[in-house]
Short mmCIF file of C-alpha atoms in Angstrom, two decimals:
data_model
loop_
_atom_site.label_atom_id
_atom_site.label_comp_id
_atom_site.label_asym_id
_atom_site.label_seq_id
_atom_site.Cartn_x
_atom_site.Cartn_y
_atom_site.Cartn_z
CA MET R 1 1.51 14.68 11.40
CA THR R 2 -1.32 13.43 13.56
CA ASP R 3 -2.47 14.73 16.96
CA ASN R 4 -1.45 11.96 19.38
CA MET R 5 1.42 10.32 17.50
CA ARG R 6 5.02 11.37 17.88
CA PRO R 7 6.64 12.51 14.66
CA GLU R 8 9.18 9.61 14.60
CA SER R 9 6.42 7.12 14.95
CA PHE R 10 4.36 8.68 12.16
CA GLU R 11 7.52 8.67 9.96
CA PHE R 12 8.09 5.05 10.60
CA LEU R 13 4.34 4.21 9.97
CA GLN R 14 4.56 5.86 6.69
CA SER R 15 7.79 4.30 5.44
CA TYR R 16 6.74 0.92 6.66
CA LEU R 17 3.43 1.01 4.92
CA ASN R 18 4.85 2.34 1.73
CA ASN R 19 7.45 -0.35 1.59
CA PRO R 20 6.20 -3.51 -0.45
CA SER R 21 6.23 -6.80 1.54
CA PRO R 22 4.47 -9.37 -0.57
CA THR R 23 3.77 -12.80 0.95
CA GLY R 24 6.94 -14.87 0.78
CA PHE R 25 9.12 -11.76 -0.01
CA GLU R 26 8.81 -9.78 3.24
CA LYS R 27 12.48 -9.16 3.64
CA GLU R 28 12.79 -5.42 3.05
CA GLY R 29 9.90 -4.55 5.35
CA GLN R 30 11.12 -6.83 8.02
CA LYS R 31 14.52 -5.15 8.01
CA LEU R 32 12.79 -1.77 8.35
CA TRP R 33 10.70 -3.03 11.23
CA LEU R 34 13.70 -4.60 13.12
CA GLU R 35 15.77 -1.42 12.77
CA TYR R 36 12.93 0.47 14.44
CA ILE R 37 12.33 -1.86 17.41
CA LYS R 38 16.08 -2.65 18.07
CA PRO R 39 16.54 0.18 20.70
CA TYR R 40 13.54 -1.22 22.72
CA ILE R 41 14.45 -4.96 22.88
CA ASP R 42 17.23 -7.04 24.44
CA GLU R 43 17.73 -9.41 21.52
CA TYR R 44 16.16 -10.73 18.40
CA PHE R 45 16.06 -13.61 15.94
CA VAL R 46 14.98 -14.17 12.41
CA ASP R 47 13.79 -17.55 11.35
CA THR R 48 14.25 -19.39 7.97
CA TYR R 49 11.37 -17.78 6.23
CA GLY R 50 11.78 -14.25 7.57
CA THR R 51 9.63 -13.91 10.68
CA VAL R 52 11.33 -11.43 13.00
CA VAL R 53 11.07 -11.65 16.80
CA GLY R 54 12.24 -9.03 19.18
CA VAL R 55 12.79 -10.34 22.77
CA ILE R 56 12.65 -8.62 26.07
CA ASN R 57 13.86 -10.67 29.11
CA PRO R 58 15.06 -13.61 26.96
CA ASP R 59 16.01 -15.78 30.00
CA ALA R 60 12.54 -15.78 31.60
CA LYS R 61 10.77 -19.13 31.73
CA TYR R 62 7.27 -17.79 31.25
CA LYS R 63 6.75 -16.42 27.74
CA VAL R 64 4.20 -13.99 26.31
CA VAL R 65 3.93 -13.19 22.61
CA ILE R 66 2.35 -10.08 21.04
CA GLU R 67 2.12 -10.60 17.29
CA ALA R 68 1.05 -9.10 13.98
CA HIS R 69 1.76 -10.26 10.42
CA ALA R 70 4.06 -8.53 7.98
CA ASP R 71 2.91 -9.72 4.60
CA GLU R 72 0.59 -8.09 2.05
CA ILE R 73 -1.40 -9.64 -0.71
CA SER R 74 0.18 -9.48 -4.18
CA TYR R 75 0.33 -11.40 -7.59
CA PHE R 76 2.82 -13.58 -9.37
CA VAL R 77 3.51 -13.43 -13.12
CA ASN R 78 2.08 -16.59 -14.38
CA TYR R 79 2.16 -16.27 -18.27
CA ILE R 80 3.92 -13.83 -20.69
CA THR R 81 2.20 -13.62 -24.15
CA LYS R 82 4.31 -13.31 -27.28
CA GLU R 83 3.06 -9.69 -27.58
CA GLY R 84 4.56 -8.99 -24.18
CA TYR R 85 1.42 -8.86 -21.90
CA LEU R 86 1.52 -10.54 -18.46
CA TYR R 87 -1.14 -12.77 -16.95
CA LEU R 88 -1.09 -13.31 -13.21
CA ARG R 89 -1.94 -15.64 -10.38
CA ARG R 90 -2.90 -14.55 -6.83
CA ASN R 91 -0.46 -14.58 -4.00
CA GLY R 92 -2.91 -14.34 -1.06
CA GLY R 93 -6.42 -12.98 -1.33
CA SER R 94 -5.85 -10.44 -4.13
CA ASP R 95 -8.94 -9.04 -5.78
CA PRO R 96 -8.88 -8.75 -9.57
CA LEU R 97 -11.93 -6.63 -9.43
CA VAL R 98 -9.99 -3.58 -8.12
CA ALA R 99 -7.07 -4.15 -10.58
CA PRO R 100 -8.03 -2.50 -13.95
CA SER R 101 -6.23 0.91 -14.54
CA LYS R 102 -4.10 0.52 -11.33
CA ARG R 103 -0.38 1.00 -11.28
CA VAL R 104 1.91 -1.72 -10.16
CA ASN R 105 5.59 -2.58 -9.16
CA ILE R 106 6.80 -5.67 -10.74
CA PHE R 107 9.87 -7.12 -8.85
CA GLY R 108 12.20 -8.37 -11.59
CA GLU R 109 15.75 -9.65 -11.59
CA LYS R 110 17.06 -6.27 -12.42
CA GLY R 111 14.98 -4.44 -9.83
CA ILE R 112 11.51 -2.96 -9.82
CA VAL R 113 9.75 -2.42 -13.22
CA LYS R 114 6.75 -0.31 -13.47
CA GLY R 115 3.62 -1.82 -15.04
CA ILE R 116 -0.16 -1.05 -15.28
CA PHE R 117 -3.31 -3.10 -15.38
CA GLY R 118 -4.62 -2.33 -18.76
CA TRP R 119 -8.25 -2.43 -19.71
CA PRO R 120 -10.16 -1.97 -22.93
CA ALA R 121 -11.87 1.41 -23.39
CA ILE R 122 -15.50 1.76 -22.73
CA HIS R 123 -15.92 2.73 -26.49
CA VAL R 124 -14.90 -0.80 -27.72
CA ARG R 125 -16.79 -2.95 -25.17
CA LYS R 126 -20.37 -3.99 -25.37
CA VAL R 127 -21.01 -2.35 -22.04
CA GLU R 128 -24.35 -4.35 -21.53
CA GLN R 129 -22.32 -7.61 -21.80
CA ASP R 130 -19.59 -6.41 -19.37
CA LYS R 131 -18.53 -8.96 -16.76
CA ALA R 132 -16.61 -8.24 -13.64
CA PRO R 133 -12.78 -8.44 -14.08
CA THR R 134 -11.37 -11.91 -12.92
CA ILE R 135 -7.91 -13.34 -12.60
CA GLU R 136 -8.31 -14.77 -16.13
CA THR R 137 -9.10 -11.47 -17.69
CA VAL R 138 -6.92 -8.89 -16.00
CA PHE R 139 -3.48 -8.35 -17.48
CA LEU R 140 -0.37 -6.23 -17.01
CA ASP R 141 1.28 -4.05 -19.57
CA CYS R 142 4.90 -3.10 -18.80
CA GLY R 143 5.49 -1.11 -21.99
CA ALA R 144 6.96 -4.20 -23.83
CA SER R 145 5.96 -5.28 -27.24
CA SER R 146 7.35 -8.89 -27.09
CA ALA R 147 8.08 -11.69 -24.63
CA ASP R 148 11.74 -11.19 -25.42
CA GLU R 149 11.57 -7.47 -24.40
CA VAL R 150 9.80 -8.50 -21.16
CA ALA R 151 12.66 -10.96 -20.41
CA GLU R 152 15.19 -8.16 -21.15
CA MET R 153 13.51 -6.08 -18.42
CA GLY R 154 14.29 -8.87 -15.98
CA ILE R 155 10.61 -10.10 -15.64
CA HIS R 156 9.86 -13.84 -15.56
CA VAL R 157 7.23 -16.27 -14.53
CA GLY R 158 7.33 -16.01 -10.63
CA SER R 159 8.04 -12.34 -10.62
CA VAL R 160 5.98 -10.71 -7.75
CA VAL R 161 3.64 -7.84 -8.40
CA THR R 162 2.26 -5.28 -5.93
CA PHE R 163 0.05 -2.27 -6.32
CA GLU R 164 1.87 1.09 -6.20
CA ASP R 165 -0.65 3.02 -4.05
CA GLU R 166 0.99 4.89 -1.07
CA PHE R 167 -0.06 6.07 2.37
CA THR R 168 -2.28 9.15 2.85
CA VAL R 169 -4.33 10.62 5.63
CA LEU R 170 -7.95 11.27 5.09
CA ASN R 171 -9.88 14.13 6.67
CA GLY R 172 -7.22 14.22 9.37
CA LYS R 173 -8.72 11.11 11.00
CA PHE R 174 -8.07 8.14 8.84
CA TYR R 175 -4.92 6.37 7.60
CA VAL R 176 -5.39 5.04 4.05
CA GLY R 177 -3.21 2.76 1.96
CA ARG R 178 -2.48 -0.68 0.71
CA ALA R 179 -1.30 -3.28 3.17
CA LEU R 180 -2.62 -1.70 6.36
CA ASP R 181 -3.60 -5.38 6.61
CA ASN R 182 -1.59 -5.94 8.63
CA ARG R 183 1.53 -3.79 8.63
CA VAL R 184 -0.39 -1.31 10.82
CA GLY R 185 -0.41 -4.33 13.29
CA GLY R 186 3.34 -4.47 13.10
CA PHE R 187 3.49 -0.77 13.74
CA MET R 188 1.33 -1.11 16.89
CA ILE R 189 3.25 -3.96 18.43
CA ALA R 190 6.51 -2.01 17.72
CA GLU R 191 4.98 0.94 19.61
CA VAL R 192 4.16 -1.28 22.60
CA ALA R 193 7.72 -2.25 22.74
CA ARG R 194 8.80 1.47 22.68
CA MET R 195 6.24 2.40 25.33
CA LEU R 196 7.50 -0.22 27.68
CA LYS R 197 11.08 0.91 27.33
CA GLU R 198 10.39 4.67 27.52
CA ASN R 199 8.09 4.17 30.55
CA ASN R 200 10.71 2.08 32.30
CA LYS R 201 8.29 -0.86 32.65
CA THR R 202 9.95 -4.06 33.91
CA LEU R 203 7.96 -7.21 32.90
CA PRO R 204 8.07 -10.30 35.01
CA PHE R 205 8.07 -12.55 31.99
CA GLY R 206 9.75 -12.91 28.73
CA LEU R 207 8.10 -10.71 25.98
CA TYR R 208 8.36 -11.92 22.29
CA ILE R 209 7.41 -9.21 19.90
CA VAL R 210 6.58 -11.17 16.74
CA ASN R 211 6.19 -9.92 13.24
CA ALA R 212 5.22 -13.10 11.21
CA VAL R 213 5.36 -13.82 7.61
CA GLN R 214 2.90 -15.65 5.23
CA GLU R 215 -0.26 -15.07 7.08
CA GLU R 216 -2.29 -14.27 3.85
CA ILE R 217 -1.73 -17.76 2.55
CA GLY R 218 -2.72 -19.73 5.68
CA LEU R 219 -1.06 -18.38 8.87
CA ARG R 220 2.12 -20.15 7.91
CA GLY R 221 4.64 -17.83 9.55
CA ALA R 222 2.86 -17.92 12.83
CA GLU R 223 2.63 -21.67 12.75
CA MET R 224 6.42 -22.06 12.27
CA VAL R 225 7.32 -19.43 14.98
CA ALA R 226 4.83 -20.68 17.55
CA HIS R 227 6.62 -24.09 17.49
CA ARG R 228 9.89 -22.38 17.96
CA ILE R 229 8.93 -20.01 20.87
CA GLN R 230 6.48 -22.36 22.61
CA PRO R 231 4.82 -19.41 24.49
CA ASP R 232 2.52 -19.60 27.43
CA VAL R 233 0.32 -16.68 26.25
CA ALA R 234 -0.23 -15.01 22.80
CA ILE R 235 -2.02 -11.76 22.02
CA ILE R 236 -2.55 -11.27 18.33
CA THR R 237 -3.51 -8.18 16.51
CA ASP R 238 -4.97 -8.08 12.99
CA VAL R 239 -7.64 -6.09 11.08
CA THR R 240 -11.29 -6.79 10.88
CA HIS R 241 -14.12 -5.49 8.67
CA ASP R 242 -15.76 -2.18 9.44
CA SER R 243 -19.31 -2.93 8.53
CA GLN R 244 -20.71 0.63 8.30
CA SER R 245 -19.98 1.43 4.62
CA PRO R 246 -22.43 0.50 1.88
CA MET R 247 -23.00 -3.17 0.76
CA TYR R 248 -22.15 -4.80 4.24
CA GLU R 249 -24.92 -6.91 5.84
CA LYS R 250 -24.64 -6.35 9.56
CA LYS R 251 -26.57 -9.55 10.18
CA THR R 252 -23.63 -11.52 8.94
CA ALA R 253 -20.74 -9.01 9.23
CA GLY R 254 -21.65 -7.86 12.74
CA ASP R 255 -21.87 -4.17 13.63
CA ILE R 256 -18.32 -2.91 13.76
CA SER R 257 -17.30 0.73 13.31
CA CYS R 258 -14.07 2.57 12.68
CA GLY R 259 -13.38 5.09 15.42
CA LYS R 260 -15.19 3.10 18.13
CA GLY R 261 -12.14 1.28 19.50
CA PRO R 262 -10.45 -2.16 19.31
CA VAL R 263 -12.66 -5.29 18.59
CA ILE R 264 -12.42 -8.24 21.00
CA THR R 265 -13.31 -11.47 19.46
CA TYR R 266 -15.32 -14.44 20.92
CA GLY R 267 -14.58 -17.91 19.49
CA PRO R 268 -13.23 -21.33 20.25
CA ALA R 269 -9.56 -20.47 19.56
CA VAL R 270 -9.90 -17.40 21.95
CA GLN R 271 -8.99 -18.37 25.53
CA ASN R 272 -11.77 -17.06 27.62
CA ASN R 273 -9.81 -16.10 30.72
CA LEU R 274 -7.33 -14.18 28.66
CA ARG R 275 -10.04 -12.47 26.73
CA ASP R 276 -11.78 -11.39 29.97
CA LEU R 277 -8.44 -10.02 31.34
CA ILE R 278 -8.27 -7.93 28.14
CA ILE R 279 -11.86 -6.69 28.56
CA ASP R 280 -11.22 -5.82 32.22
CA THR R 281 -8.08 -3.95 31.14
CA ALA R 282 -10.00 -1.91 28.57
CA LYS R 283 -12.66 -0.96 31.18
CA ALA R 284 -10.17 -0.06 33.83
CA SER R 285 -8.20 1.96 31.35
CA GLU R 286 -11.28 3.55 29.90
CA ILE R 287 -10.43 2.36 26.36
CA PRO R 288 -13.57 1.96 24.29
CA PHE R 289 -14.06 -1.41 22.62
CA GLN R 290 -16.31 -3.47 20.51
CA ARG R 291 -17.12 -7.17 20.31
CA ALA R 292 -17.24 -9.66 17.55
CA ALA R 293 -17.93 -13.37 17.21
CA ALA R 294 -15.97 -15.83 15.09
CA THR R 295 -17.51 -18.97 13.69
CA ARG R 296 -15.13 -21.95 13.52
CA ALA R 297 -11.87 -19.97 13.30
CA THR R 298 -10.87 -16.33 13.57
CA GLY R 299 -9.03 -16.57 10.30
CA THR R 300 -6.08 -14.84 11.92
CA ASP R 301 -2.73 -15.89 13.40
CA THR R 302 -4.67 -16.40 16.63
CA ASP R 303 -5.71 -19.91 15.42
CA ALA R 304 -2.06 -20.90 14.62
CA PHE R 305 -0.81 -19.93 18.09
CA ALA R 306 -3.87 -21.23 19.98
CA TYR R 307 -3.46 -24.74 18.47
CA SER R 308 0.27 -24.96 18.54
CA GLY R 309 2.08 -27.31 20.89
CA SER R 310 -0.08 -28.44 23.70
CA GLY R 311 -2.35 -25.31 23.34
CA VAL R 312 -1.44 -21.68 23.97
CA ALA R 313 -3.73 -19.19 25.75
CA SER R 314 -4.41 -16.91 22.88
CA ALA R 315 -6.64 -13.90 22.21
CA LEU R 316 -7.29 -11.47 19.40
CA ILE R 317 -7.48 -7.70 19.48
CA SER R 318 -8.59 -6.41 16.10
CA LEU R 319 -8.43 -2.97 14.42
CA PRO R 320 -11.51 -2.02 12.44
CA LEU R 321 -10.68 -1.47 8.78
CA LYS R 322 -12.73 -0.27 5.80
CA TYR R 323 -12.15 -1.83 2.29
CA MET R 324 -9.99 -4.79 3.12
CA HIS R 325 -7.81 -6.23 0.32
CA THR R 326 -8.12 -3.07 -1.75
CA THR R 327 -5.52 -0.39 -2.33
CA VAL R 328 -7.40 2.11 -0.10
CA GLU R 329 -7.61 0.14 3.14
CA THR R 330 -8.72 2.59 5.76
CA VAL R 331 -8.36 2.72 9.58
CA HIS R 332 -9.18 5.41 12.19
CA LYS R 333 -6.14 6.86 13.97
CA ASP R 334 -7.90 6.76 17.30
CA ASP R 335 -8.27 2.99 16.94
CA VAL R 336 -4.61 2.57 16.18
CA ASP R 337 -3.85 4.40 19.32
CA SER R 338 -6.47 2.46 21.36
CA VAL R 339 -5.32 -0.94 20.19
CA THR R 340 -1.67 -0.09 21.03
CA ARG R 341 -2.70 1.10 24.55
CA LEU R 342 -4.87 -1.88 25.19
CA ILE R 343 -2.08 -4.43 24.41
CA TYR R 344 0.38 -2.27 26.39
CA GLU R 345 -1.92 -2.16 29.50
CA THR R 346 -2.84 -5.84 29.20
CA LEU R 347 0.82 -6.81 29.35
CA LEU R 348 1.15 -4.85 32.62
CA ARG R 349 -1.58 -6.99 34.11
CA ILE R 350 -0.27 -10.42 33.13
CA GLU R 351 1.53 -12.14 36.04
CA ASP R 352 4.51 -14.31 35.87
CA GLY R 353 3.40 -17.95 35.63
CA GLN R 354 -0.24 -16.93 35.34
CA ASP R 355 -2.39 -20.06 34.96
CA PHE R 356 -5.21 -19.42 32.44
CA ARG R 357 -6.77 -22.75 32.68
CA TYR R 358 -10.56 -22.81 33.28
CA PHE R 359 -10.22 -25.03 36.31
CA ASN R 360 -7.54 -27.27 37.82
#
């Protein structure tokens, strides 16, 4: 258990991160998440594609969203050889470079089938001619010796594949696992709902706690649910790259560090007055924070909310993360705590009907 997290929260974090939620197939993770937040909300709804929204004060006219995305990168079975090997295609930004010798879960018609990314031994390769693994060269072995045997196991073209790696704690300070991008965000917004309830805070507006699907393939879940809720304000949380580990170029990646607090982004989709309210809140609450700049877009659900309807005042609070889109995504537990607190404290400062326009 970690220092500043209650045991029940830690248990939820662990089970939620270990549960696979590939893009387009987020159902089981969404059920877990909803079960956890139910005691802290007034009502909820689930949309056609599986985005889950917990609502506090559903009758209020002014609507504020806090949002994270639920899906993780994965693969689809794309081709099955007559010898029983499986070739894949990406579902989201999966990285074949990290695949060889990893264990996987294949979601077949008869349930989960274990598989492995095979790779030829160093002895038989011309090592000087080695090329980096690509989606064309990585393959799965599920212990079958023919396409018929694969079919008997319930695996077919379109079956989804996720890595098996599970949650661990590193040096008492870091949470490590696959899919911290961005289920750790779902965890943080759920904790905000809990803190509001347990501290008996009454908000003057409707709060929509949104765990959206299909972010990894183009912010699709956020796009759908933004149309449905038509909020006035949206605070998004996602992960961003820690640039301290080797092979990052700070001139392009910026200077972001795990353990130094939430990252507040500057960019066209970020509404400046809302962003400044978040910065003022961080200063007043003595929450350390870092700054980042986006080019055209943030690349997160912030963009989908900002540009929905007639424009929604949106801002992004990011969690620094090492090794994005690998099976060892790593975040600092202090940052998880700080992002959660910053969202919570910011909500307490938003007024009913607050006008975020630059001038009127």
